[in-house]
């Protein structure tokens, strides 16, 4: 399977703990995106990488959130001192990023539950 | 910043054509319109993308009027497996990332 993969698929953690999620994009894609989706809502943009450069961060991405893409391939999203409001599905997507038109391929998501 | 609005839900019967409209009054010149399908506990799946007029692929058509303030996703002859949430997405990525998903349209296909 050469699609976008995310790990873990599910994570249950206690409030105050740190969690880290991994995303492996499609290999030839140079753009990578993180979204958060809560029940009944559309995905909300969090951040975006062009190769290893983090080009955009949403205001939703508080200082407890950090994302990296060190070699322009896989990416990690870390949430420090988790809160119950962080419970959501965290989606990763990648795209070729050529020109203005693009198609984002999404991974299956990581469902985070903060107890 | 383009905002999208869609009907919350729609019901249809198998074999019918379904049209889902998205309103995006503030669409910018460089904005593309993309539609995604999402099943429960899965990531969104790309359906179709367009800039103007009509685009057709093997699963859907996308109609965009000249003013581009709305778009219509057309699904021909839906089946039960098309029951899902459909999202319209408007924006572009030249420079500042501005893509925002709408709240989606929950389509239920009935036998």
Short mmCIF file of C-alpha atoms in Angstrom, two decimals:
data_model
loop_
_atom_site.label_atom_id
_atom_site.label_comp_id
_atom_site.label_asym_id
_atom_site.label_seq_id
_atom_site.Cartn_x
_atom_site.Cartn_y
_atom_site.Cartn_z
CA UNK A 1 0.00 0.00 0.00
CA UNK A 2 1.58 3.28 -1.08
CA UNK A 3 -0.97 5.62 0.47
CA UNK A 4 -0.57 7.94 3.41
CA UNK A 5 -0.10 6.06 6.66
CA UNK A 6 -0.53 7.25 10.22
CA UNK A 7 0.53 5.73 13.49
CA UNK A 8 -0.97 4.98 15.90
CA UNK A 9 -4.55 4.62 14.72
CA UNK A 10 -5.90 5.09 18.22
CA UNK A 11 -4.41 6.68 21.32
CA UNK A 12 -5.92 6.95 24.77
CA UNK A 13 -4.05 9.13 27.20
CA UNK A 14 -4.60 10.83 30.51
CA UNK A 15 -4.90 14.56 30.79
CA UNK A 16 -1.53 16.19 31.18
CA UNK A 17 0.43 13.55 29.29
CA UNK A 18 2.34 14.17 26.07
CA UNK A 19 1.50 12.32 22.88
CA UNK A 20 3.22 12.07 19.51
CA UNK A 21 1.70 11.00 16.22
CA UNK A 22 3.52 10.01 13.05
CA UNK A 23 2.55 10.49 9.42
CA UNK A 24 4.23 8.91 6.42
CA UNK A 25 3.15 10.66 3.21
CA UNK A 26 3.15 9.29 -0.30
CA UNK A 27 6.83 9.14 -1.19
CA UNK A 28 6.96 11.60 -4.08
CA UNK A 29 4.73 14.20 -2.40
CA UNK A 30 6.52 17.27 -1.13
CA UNK A 31 3.57 18.85 0.69
CA UNK A 32 2.25 17.52 3.97
CA UNK A 33 -0.71 18.77 5.99
CA UNK A 34 -2.11 18.16 9.45
CA UNK A 35 -5.80 18.59 10.26
CA UNK A 36 -7.94 18.02 13.31
CA UNK A 37 -11.50 16.78 13.05
CA UNK A 38 -14.04 16.64 15.84
CA UNK A 39 -17.28 14.70 15.67
CA UNK A 40 -19.74 16.11 13.16
CA UNK A 41 -17.37 18.75 11.85
CA UNK A 42 -15.20 19.10 8.79
CA UNK A 43 -11.44 18.83 9.12
CA UNK A 44 -9.76 21.95 10.53
CA UNK A 45 -6.38 22.91 9.16
CA UNK A 46 -3.51 22.85 11.68
CA UNK A 47 -0.27 23.18 9.76
CA UNK A 48 1.42 22.60 6.42
CA UNK A 49 4.90 21.67 5.23
CA UNK A 50 6.58 22.17 1.89
CA UNK A 51 9.40 19.64 2.07
CA UNK A 52 10.94 20.22 5.51
CA UNK A 53 9.79 23.84 5.83
CA UNK A 54 6.73 24.54 7.97
CA UNK A 55 5.04 27.25 5.94
CA UNK A 56 1.79 27.84 7.73
CA UNK A 57 0.34 27.33 11.17
CA UNK A 58 -3.26 27.78 12.17
CA UNK A 59 -4.23 29.76 15.24
CA UNK A 60 -5.67 26.44 16.44
CA UNK A 61 -2.10 25.23 16.87
CA UNK A 62 -1.41 26.47 20.38
CA UNK A 63 2.06 26.42 21.91
CA UNK A 64 1.30 22.93 23.26
CA UNK A 65 1.31 21.64 19.68
CA UNK A 66 4.43 21.19 17.60
CA UNK A 67 4.97 19.56 14.25
CA UNK A 68 8.15 18.58 12.49
CA UNK A 69 9.16 17.14 9.18
CA UNK A 70 12.92 16.86 9.65
CA UNK A 71 13.98 15.34 6.35
CA UNK A 72 11.06 16.33 4.21
CA UNK A 73 9.61 12.84 4.41
CA UNK A 74 7.64 11.66 7.48
CA UNK A 75 6.20 14.13 9.94
CA UNK A 76 5.39 14.07 13.63
CA UNK A 77 2.77 16.00 15.56
CA UNK A 78 3.31 16.32 19.29
CA UNK A 79 0.79 17.54 21.81
CA UNK A 80 2.17 18.44 25.21
CA UNK A 81 0.14 18.52 28.42
CA UNK A 82 -2.94 17.13 26.71
CA UNK A 83 -6.36 18.47 27.61
CA UNK A 84 -9.76 16.86 27.19
CA UNK A 85 -10.50 19.36 24.42
CA UNK A 86 -7.70 17.81 22.40
CA UNK A 87 -9.77 14.67 21.90
CA UNK A 88 -10.31 14.43 18.16
CA UNK A 89 -9.26 12.66 14.99
CA UNK A 90 -5.90 13.94 13.74
CA UNK A 91 -5.61 13.63 9.98
CA UNK A 92 -2.52 13.86 7.83
CA UNK A 93 -2.58 14.47 4.09
CA UNK A 94 -0.02 14.89 1.36
CA UNK A 95 0.04 16.30 -2.12
CA UNK A 96 2.41 16.86 -5.00
CA UNK A 97 2.04 20.61 -4.64
CA UNK A 98 2.72 21.56 -8.20
CA UNK A 99 1.16 24.78 -9.36
CA UNK A 100 -2.12 25.94 -7.87
CA UNK A 101 -4.16 22.84 -8.43
CA UNK A 102 -3.50 19.91 -6.19
CA UNK A 103 -5.13 16.82 -4.78
CA UNK A 104 -4.67 15.96 -1.14
CA UNK A 105 -4.47 12.31 -0.20
CA UNK A 106 -5.52 11.68 3.36
CA UNK A 107 -4.37 9.03 5.78
CA UNK A 108 -6.76 7.04 8.00
CA UNK A 109 -6.22 9.36 10.94
CA UNK A 110 -5.20 8.95 14.56
CA UNK A 111 -8.07 9.08 17.01
CA UNK A 112 -6.99 10.67 20.28
CA UNK A 113 -9.03 10.27 23.45
CA UNK A 114 -7.92 12.28 26.47
CA UNK A 115 -9.42 11.03 29.73
CA UNK B 1 -11.00 34.01 3.02
CA UNK B 2 -13.48 31.78 1.25
CA UNK B 3 -16.13 30.19 3.43
CA UNK B 4 -18.23 27.29 2.28
CA UNK B 5 -21.80 26.46 3.19
CA UNK B 6 -23.56 23.23 2.32
CA UNK B 7 -26.89 21.58 3.18
CA UNK B 8 -26.52 19.56 6.34
CA UNK B 9 -28.09 16.40 4.97
CA UNK B 10 -29.78 14.83 1.96
CA UNK B 11 -31.63 11.59 1.32
CA UNK B 12 -31.81 9.82 -2.02
CA UNK B 13 -32.80 6.46 -3.45
CA UNK B 14 -30.54 4.01 -5.21
CA UNK B 15 -30.15 4.70 -8.91
CA UNK B 16 -31.00 8.39 -8.65
CA UNK B 17 -28.76 11.28 -9.52
CA UNK B 18 -27.74 13.38 -6.53
CA UNK B 19 -26.70 17.01 -6.71
CA UNK B 20 -25.03 18.65 -3.73
CA UNK B 21 -24.48 22.38 -3.88
CA UNK B 22 -21.84 24.39 -2.08
CA UNK B 23 -21.99 28.14 -1.67
CA UNK B 24 -18.72 30.07 -1.59
CA UNK B 25 -19.51 33.74 -2.04
CA UNK B 26 -16.02 34.97 -1.14
CA UNK B 27 -14.11 32.75 -3.54
CA UNK B 28 -10.88 34.35 -4.69
CA UNK B 29 -9.41 34.41 -8.16
CA UNK B 30 -6.86 31.70 -7.45
CA UNK B 31 -9.17 29.44 -5.46
CA UNK B 32 -9.88 25.92 -6.66
CA UNK B 33 -12.98 23.96 -5.66
CA UNK B 34 -12.47 20.42 -4.44
CA UNK B 35 -14.92 17.82 -3.20
CA UNK B 36 -14.17 15.00 -0.80
CA UNK B 37 -16.09 11.97 0.44
CA UNK B 38 -15.68 10.69 3.97
CA UNK B 39 -16.85 7.48 5.58
CA UNK B 40 -16.95 7.07 9.37
CA UNK B 41 -13.52 6.62 10.97
CA UNK B 42 -11.72 7.19 7.67
CA UNK B 43 -9.86 10.11 6.16
CA UNK B 44 -11.53 12.12 3.40
CA UNK B 45 -11.20 10.75 -0.11
CA UNK B 46 -10.74 13.02 -3.13
CA UNK B 47 -13.65 12.99 -5.57
CA UNK B 48 -13.14 15.82 -8.03
CA UNK B 49 -11.59 19.26 -8.41
CA UNK B 50 -12.31 22.18 -10.71
CA UNK B 51 -11.75 25.84 -11.34
CA UNK B 52 -14.57 26.80 -13.71
CA UNK B 53 -17.28 25.43 -16.02
CA UNK B 54 -17.64 21.65 -15.88
CA UNK B 55 -15.34 18.85 -14.90
CA UNK B 56 -16.19 15.17 -15.20
CA UNK B 57 -14.37 12.07 -14.09
CA UNK B 58 -15.31 8.44 -13.70
CA UNK B 59 -17.27 8.97 -10.49
CA UNK B 60 -18.73 12.48 -10.55
CA UNK B 61 -19.23 15.78 -12.31
CA UNK B 62 -18.58 19.23 -10.96
CA UNK B 63 -20.51 22.21 -12.27
CA UNK B 64 -19.19 25.70 -11.61
CA UNK B 65 -21.10 28.74 -12.91
CA UNK B 66 -19.35 31.72 -14.43
CA UNK B 67 -19.34 33.76 -11.20
CA UNK B 68 -17.86 30.77 -9.31
CA UNK B 69 -19.82 31.68 -6.16
CA UNK B 70 -21.25 28.21 -5.97
CA UNK B 71 -20.54 24.74 -7.24
CA UNK B 72 -22.55 21.55 -7.60
CA UNK B 73 -21.27 18.04 -7.17
CA UNK B 74 -23.29 15.59 -9.23
CA UNK B 75 -23.24 11.88 -8.42
CA UNK B 76 -24.91 9.80 -11.12
CA UNK B 77 -26.93 6.75 -10.17
CA UNK B 78 -26.00 6.57 -6.49
CA UNK B 79 -25.79 3.26 -4.66
CA UNK B 80 -26.01 2.37 -0.98
CA UNK B 81 -22.21 2.56 -0.77
CA UNK B 82 -22.34 6.26 -1.60
CA UNK B 83 -23.82 6.93 1.84
CA UNK B 84 -21.20 9.23 3.36
CA UNK B 85 -20.41 12.82 4.24
CA UNK B 86 -19.40 15.05 1.34
CA UNK B 87 -17.24 18.12 1.85
CA UNK B 88 -16.68 21.09 -0.39
CA UNK B 89 -13.28 22.70 -0.04
CA UNK B 90 -12.31 26.06 -1.47
CA UNK B 91 -8.92 27.68 -1.37
CA UNK B 92 -5.45 27.75 -2.79
CA UNK B 93 -1.92 27.21 -1.69
CA UNK B 94 0.18 29.74 -3.51
CA UNK B 95 1.77 31.43 -0.54
CA UNK B 96 -0.57 31.41 2.46
CA UNK B 97 -2.52 28.20 2.90
CA UNK B 98 -6.21 29.08 2.95
CA UNK B 99 -8.11 25.86 2.50
CA UNK B 100 -11.11 25.53 4.77
CA UNK B 101 -13.49 22.60 4.80
CA UNK B 102 -17.19 23.19 5.22
CA UNK B 103 -19.30 21.31 7.74
CA UNK B 104 -20.22 18.76 5.07
CA UNK B 105 -23.40 17.23 3.65
CA UNK B 106 -24.49 13.90 5.05
CA UNK B 107 -25.90 11.88 2.16
CA UNK B 108 -28.03 8.88 2.94
CA UNK B 109 -28.89 6.55 0.07
CA UNK B 110 -31.97 4.45 0.63
CA UNK B 111 -32.82 1.14 -1.00
#
